[in-house]
Amino acid sequence: MTPATRRRGTELEQAIFDAVFEQLGAVGYARLTMEGVAASAHTGKAALYRRWASREDLLRDALEHALPAPAEVPQHGNIHDDLLELLRCYRDVTEVTKGAVFKLLKIDGEDGYVLLHSVVRERVVAPLRQMILDALRRGAERGDVRPEAATRQVAHVGPAMVMYHCLTESADLPDEMLISIVDEILMPIVTVSGGPGRLSPTGTGPGR
Amino acid sequence: MTPATRRRGTELEQAIFDAVFEQLGAVGYARLTMEGVAASAHTGKAALYRRWASREDLLRDALEHALPAPAEVPQHGNIHDDLLELLRCYRDVTEVTKGAVFKLLKIDGEDGYVLLHSVVRERVVAPLRQMILDALRRGAERGDVRPEAATRQVAHVGPAMVMYHCLTESADLPDEMLISIVDEILMPIVTVSGGPGRLSPTGTGPGR
DNA sequence: CACGGAGGGAACGGTAGCGTCTACTATTTT
DNA sequence: AAAATAGTAGACGCTACCGTTCCCTCCGTG
């Protein structure tokens, strides 16, 4: 029995989606072409155009396909570990999409991004913010998070730091970086009292 | 005496640089072309190619020209106002370059991107970080900043929040947003004294 | 004044990529 | 088995843009 020589249906689509991210990594969004994706996927343009009317349609589907299902809010019972796990989820998303999460966020004038921008906002930015906010609120009820820190603005800090690091320093996000963000930045903001063994300030304890 | 009908030398270059940012705002980096810039500047392509070998060369010069000289570290005598002024400087830079600072940080791939990326890092990201770090260190000496907060990581928080806001919410950066970032995020991290009114800017700056 | 350099405008040949089409054929469906 | 679907490969006409060249003429300088 000879094995099939052609990929069909979802198998071919998976190869095409893989090629999208390979090309995003290799040439960036600005120079991503249908021809390049087709070549990387070892298929013809007609197979792409049979499914997608445009580059942006293809990108949107590739992105939707690559993004994981929404995660559950962690239940570690302490805010430090909850926040760390959420930032790890975020890191994983940026890695699986070859940094597309950041690069497809719209800047004025980049009209082609509109559709993609909203995908990233709805599937990445908003769910992550909501999960962080939920973790903060639960921490506030537990008593290890200051109630005033359970805000939308504070929920942005971790993701903002991750993005800034990736765009200005290195796409590499080792665990030590995530831990540093949680310890040095997030914990001083959110904790009622600094705990022992943490870098959070001890001088912010009771007495306020 | 009839006025000159042609722009020459630096006058023409200024018009070309203006056109670069106009086009960056209108069509984005991906679709920025020499023809588009020339048309926007109401000049011929030959005038561009006489000065710049490529689109990236032109962009680099336009950026270098638009970026302000490095500012001085503020001397307000309190960290709150120092940080606020530095974030305002950052906001001004993003505005004067029509968001180019962020757009160019997103570029990926080979060729000229490395050069543009490094211009933004060397002329915007690194100086701003240094100034924030200097302000934090001076605050630590003064006593209104806790010494453990005078770190590179903490110096990134403000700019990171500004960028995240621009990329995920709105390119508009009203003063209230900058104040909120300083009050709700930066002050809890950097201040030695907490207090029940920590999130309100009580007593942190004269004339507030 | 004359001269040279440069600005403005247009034309040019070339190319990458687009979107479409065709022919062949592998594979699934009937 | 035959028929239908879709994958593969290549060709095609078109467009935008590139980078260069040319011509005319403005403008600064000697």
PDB file of N, CA, C and O (backbone and C1' of nucleotides) in Angstrom, chain A residues 3-6 8 32-35 45-46 49 53, chain C residues 16-28:
ATOM      1  N   PRO A   3       1.931   5.053   0.378  1.00  0.00           N
ATOM      2  CA  PRO A   3       1.390   6.158   1.176  1.00  0.00           C
ATOM      3  C   PRO A   3       0.913   7.286   0.273  1.00  0.00           C
ATOM      4  O   PRO A   3       1.408   7.448  -0.845  1.00  0.00           O
ATOM      5  N   ALA A   4      -0.006   8.059   0.767  1.00  0.00           N
ATOM      6  CA  ALA A   4      -0.527   9.192   0.007  1.00  0.00           C
ATOM      7  C   ALA A   4       0.620  10.159  -0.298  1.00  0.00           C
ATOM      8  O   ALA A   4       1.497  10.386   0.529  1.00  0.00           O
ATOM      9  N   THR A   5       0.618  10.715  -1.497  1.00  0.00           N
ATOM     10  CA  THR A   5       1.675  11.656  -1.871  1.00  0.00           C
ATOM     11  C   THR A   5       1.210  13.104  -1.738  1.00  0.00           C
ATOM     12  O   THR A   5       2.007  14.008  -1.806  1.00  0.00           O
ATOM     13  N   ARG A   6      -0.069  13.294  -1.567  1.00  0.00           N
ATOM     14  CA  ARG A   6      -0.596  14.646  -1.455  1.00  0.00           C
ATOM     15  C   ARG A   6      -1.266  14.863  -0.101  1.00  0.00           C
ATOM     16  O   ARG A   6      -1.904  13.967   0.423  1.00  0.00           O
ATOM     17  N   ARG A   8      -4.197  16.666   1.970  1.00  0.00           N
ATOM     18  CA  ARG A   8      -5.525  17.175   1.622  1.00  0.00           C
ATOM     19  C   ARG A   8      -6.184  17.783   2.834  1.00  0.00           C
ATOM     20  O   ARG A   8      -5.885  17.429   3.976  1.00  0.00           O
ATOM     21  N   LEU A  32       5.651  39.612   4.260  1.00  0.00           N
ATOM     22  CA  LEU A  32       4.960  38.329   4.132  1.00  0.00           C
ATOM     23  C   LEU A  32       4.116  38.326   2.868  1.00  0.00           C
ATOM     24  O   LEU A  32       3.321  39.229   2.642  1.00  0.00           O
ATOM     25  N   THR A  33       4.318  37.324   2.009  1.00  0.00           N
ATOM     26  CA  THR A  33       3.555  37.243   0.757  1.00  0.00           C
ATOM     27  C   THR A  33       2.882  35.887   0.631  1.00  0.00           C
ATOM     28  O   THR A  33       3.312  34.896   1.219  1.00  0.00           O
ATOM     29  N   MET A  34       1.832  35.872  -0.195  1.00  0.00           N
ATOM     30  CA  MET A  34       1.158  34.614  -0.472  1.00  0.00           C
ATOM     31  C   MET A  34       2.125  33.653  -1.176  1.00  0.00           C
ATOM     32  O   MET A  34       2.137  32.454  -0.900  1.00  0.00           O
ATOM     33  N   GLU A  35       2.947  34.222  -2.056  1.00  0.00           N
ATOM     34  CA  GLU A  35       3.905  33.371  -2.759  1.00  0.00           C
ATOM     35  C   GLU A  35       4.884  32.749  -1.793  1.00  0.00           C
ATOM     36  O   GLU A  35       5.223  31.563  -1.901  1.00  0.00           O
ATOM     37  N   LYS A  45      -0.167  28.486  -5.090  1.00  0.00           N
ATOM     38  CA  LYS A  45      -0.997  29.615  -4.679  1.00  0.00           C
ATOM     39  C   LYS A  45      -2.481  29.316  -4.840  1.00  0.00           C
ATOM     40  O   LYS A  45      -3.301  29.799  -4.046  1.00  0.00           O
ATOM     41  N   ALA A  46      -2.812  28.565  -5.859  1.00  0.00           N
ATOM     42  CA  ALA A  46      -4.229  28.283  -6.088  1.00  0.00           C
ATOM     43  C   ALA A  46      -4.844  27.597  -4.870  1.00  0.00           C
ATOM     44  O   ALA A  46      -6.007  27.841  -4.523  1.00  0.00           O
ATOM     45  N   TYR A  49      -5.592  30.445  -2.453  1.00  0.00           N
ATOM     46  CA  TYR A  49      -6.695  31.323  -2.879  1.00  0.00           C
ATOM     47  C   TYR A  49      -8.021  30.591  -2.917  1.00  0.00           C
ATOM     48  O   TYR A  49      -9.081  31.217  -2.899  1.00  0.00           O
ATOM     49  N   ALA A  53      -9.294  34.715   0.663  1.00  0.00           N
ATOM     50  CA  ALA A  53      -9.351  35.753  -0.363  1.00  0.00           C
ATOM     51  C   ALA A  53      -8.131  36.660  -0.336  1.00  0.00           C
ATOM     52  O   ALA A  53      -7.809  37.299  -1.328  1.00  0.00           O
TER      53      ALA A  53
ATOM     54  P    DA C  16      12.538  39.461  -9.050  1.00  0.00           P
ATOM     55  O5'  DA C  16      11.500  39.668  -7.882  1.00  0.00           O
ATOM     56  C5'  DA C  16      11.602  40.846  -7.079  1.00  0.00           C
ATOM     57  C4'  DA C  16      10.278  41.070  -6.391  1.00  0.00           C
ATOM     58  C3'  DA C  16       9.598  39.807  -5.911  1.00  0.00           C
ATOM     59  O3'  DA C  16       9.041  40.078  -4.634  1.00  0.00           O
ATOM     60  C1'  DA C  16       8.185  40.914  -7.469  1.00  0.00           C
ATOM     61  P    DG C  17       8.462  38.910  -3.736  1.00  0.00           P
ATOM     62  O5'  DG C  17       6.900  39.045  -3.998  1.00  0.00           O
ATOM     63  C5'  DG C  17       6.271  40.285  -3.707  1.00  0.00           C
ATOM     64  C4'  DG C  17       4.901  40.293  -4.329  1.00  0.00           C
ATOM     65  C3'  DG C  17       4.093  39.026  -4.081  1.00  0.00           C
ATOM     66  O3'  DG C  17       2.997  39.371  -3.235  1.00  0.00           O
ATOM     67  C1'  DG C  17       3.928  39.782  -6.343  1.00  0.00           C
ATOM     68  P    DC C  18       1.779  38.378  -2.938  1.00  0.00           P
ATOM     69  O5'  DC C  18       0.693  38.890  -3.985  1.00  0.00           O
ATOM     70  C5'  DC C  18       0.392  40.284  -4.022  1.00  0.00           C
ATOM     71  C4'  DC C  18      -0.651  40.514  -5.086  1.00  0.00           C
ATOM     72  C3'  DC C  18      -1.824  39.538  -5.006  1.00  0.00           C
ATOM     73  O3'  DC C  18      -3.025  40.295  -4.859  1.00  0.00           O
ATOM     74  C1'  DC C  18      -0.898  39.600  -7.220  1.00  0.00           C
ATOM     75  P    DG C  19      -4.276  39.595  -4.141  1.00  0.00           P
ATOM     76  O5'  DG C  19      -4.996  38.870  -5.367  1.00  0.00           O
ATOM     77  C5'  DG C  19      -5.534  39.673  -6.384  1.00  0.00           C
ATOM     78  C4'  DG C  19      -5.885  38.802  -7.571  1.00  0.00           C
ATOM     79  C3'  DG C  19      -6.741  37.578  -7.257  1.00  0.00           C
ATOM     80  O3'  DG C  19      -7.875  37.651  -8.087  1.00  0.00           O
ATOM     81  C1'  DG C  19      -4.902  36.989  -8.614  1.00  0.00           C
ATOM     82  P    DT C  20      -8.976  36.478  -8.137  1.00  0.00           P
ATOM     83  O5'  DT C  20      -8.597  35.740  -9.491  1.00  0.00           O
ATOM     84  C5'  DT C  20      -8.397  36.525 -10.661  1.00  0.00           C
ATOM     85  C4'  DT C  20      -7.974  35.638 -11.808  1.00  0.00           C
ATOM     86  C3'  DT C  20      -8.781  34.347 -11.939  1.00  0.00           C
ATOM     87  O3'  DT C  20      -9.345  34.305 -13.226  1.00  0.00           O
ATOM     88  C1'  DT C  20      -6.450  33.922 -12.087  1.00  0.00           C
ATOM     89  P    DC C  21     -10.452  33.200 -13.589  1.00  0.00           P
ATOM     90  O5'  DC C  21      -9.598  32.214 -14.520  1.00  0.00           O
ATOM     91  C5'  DC C  21      -8.787  32.763 -15.571  1.00  0.00           C
ATOM     92  C4'  DC C  21      -7.867  31.704 -16.089  1.00  0.00           C
ATOM     93  C3'  DC C  21      -8.530  30.332 -16.246  1.00  0.00           C
ATOM     94  O3'  DC C  21      -8.515  29.962 -17.624  1.00  0.00           O
ATOM     95  C1'  DC C  21      -6.393  30.155 -15.186  1.00  0.00           C
ATOM     96  P    DT C  22      -9.319  28.664 -18.095  1.00  0.00           P
ATOM     97  O5'  DT C  22      -8.127  27.641 -18.359  1.00  0.00           O
ATOM     98  C5'  DT C  22      -6.929  28.088 -19.003  1.00  0.00           C
ATOM     99  C4'  DT C  22      -5.913  26.980 -18.985  1.00  0.00           C
ATOM    100  C3'  DT C  22      -6.524  25.593 -19.180  1.00  0.00           C
ATOM    101  O3'  DT C  22      -5.835  24.926 -20.227  1.00  0.00           O
ATOM    102  C1'  DT C  22      -5.144  25.632 -17.249  1.00  0.00           C
ATOM    103  P    DA C  23      -6.470  23.596 -20.830  1.00  0.00           P
ATOM    104  O5'  DA C  23      -5.436  22.501 -20.304  1.00  0.00           O
ATOM    105  C5'  DA C  23      -4.033  22.735 -20.446  1.00  0.00           C
ATOM    106  C4'  DA C  23      -3.273  21.682 -19.659  1.00  0.00           C
ATOM    107  C3'  DA C  23      -3.865  20.262 -19.780  1.00  0.00           C
ATOM    108  O3'  DA C  23      -2.808  19.365 -20.031  1.00  0.00           O
ATOM    109  C1'  DA C  23      -3.692  20.888 -17.501  1.00  0.00           C
ATOM    110  P    DC C  24      -3.107  17.862 -20.364  1.00  0.00           P
ATOM    111  O5'  DC C  24      -2.662  17.118 -19.030  1.00  0.00           O
ATOM    112  C5'  DC C  24      -1.345  17.408 -18.511  1.00  0.00           C
ATOM    113  C4'  DC C  24      -1.263  16.924 -17.084  1.00  0.00           C
ATOM    114  C3'  DC C  24      -1.729  15.482 -16.878  1.00  0.00           C
ATOM    115  O3'  DC C  24      -0.644  14.752 -16.303  1.00  0.00           O
ATOM    116  C1'  DC C  24      -2.626  16.921 -15.231  1.00  0.00           C
ATOM    117  P    DT C  25      -0.732  13.200 -16.136  1.00  0.00           P
ATOM    118  O5'  DT C  25      -1.214  13.055 -14.618  1.00  0.00           O
ATOM    119  C5'  DT C  25      -0.460  13.663 -13.585  1.00  0.00           C
ATOM    120  C4'  DT C  25      -1.212  13.519 -12.271  1.00  0.00           C
ATOM    121  C3'  DT C  25      -1.804  12.126 -12.029  1.00  0.00           C
ATOM    122  O3'  DT C  25      -1.647  11.838 -10.659  1.00  0.00           O
ATOM    123  C1'  DT C  25      -3.442  13.718 -11.737  1.00  0.00           C
ATOM    124  P    DA C  26      -0.955  10.425 -10.230  1.00  0.00           P
ATOM    125  O5'  DA C  26      -1.165  10.508  -8.646  1.00  0.00           O
ATOM    126  C5'  DA C  26      -0.686  11.661  -7.944  1.00  0.00           C
ATOM    127  C4'  DA C  26      -1.645  12.018  -6.828  1.00  0.00           C
ATOM    128  C3'  DA C  26      -2.136  10.830  -5.985  1.00  0.00           C
ATOM    129  O3'  DA C  26      -2.130  11.272  -4.641  1.00  0.00           O
ATOM    130  C1'  DA C  26      -3.994  11.993  -6.872  1.00  0.00           C
ATOM    131  P    DT C  27      -2.229  10.227  -3.454  1.00  0.00           P
ATOM    132  O5'  DT C  27      -3.776  10.310  -3.128  1.00  0.00           O
ATOM    133  C5'  DT C  27      -4.301  11.567  -2.706  1.00  0.00           C
ATOM    134  C4'  DT C  27      -5.805  11.516  -2.670  1.00  0.00           C
ATOM    135  C3'  DT C  27      -6.396  10.287  -1.946  1.00  0.00           C
ATOM    136  O3'  DT C  27      -7.064  10.787  -0.808  1.00  0.00           O
ATOM    137  C1'  DT C  27      -7.574  10.863  -3.919  1.00  0.00           C
ATOM    138  P    DT C  28      -7.766   9.764   0.235  1.00  0.00           P
ATOM    139  O5'  DT C  28      -9.292  10.141   0.025  1.00  0.00           O
ATOM    140  C5'  DT C  28      -9.668  11.520  -0.019  1.00  0.00           C
ATOM    141  C4'  DT C  28     -11.063  11.649  -0.588  1.00  0.00           C
ATOM    142  C3'  DT C  28     -12.101  10.741   0.085  1.00  0.00           C
ATOM    143  O3'  DT C  28     -13.207  11.568   0.415  1.00  0.00           O
ATOM    144  C1'  DT C  28     -12.181  10.495  -2.260  1.00  0.00           C
TER     145       DT C  28
END
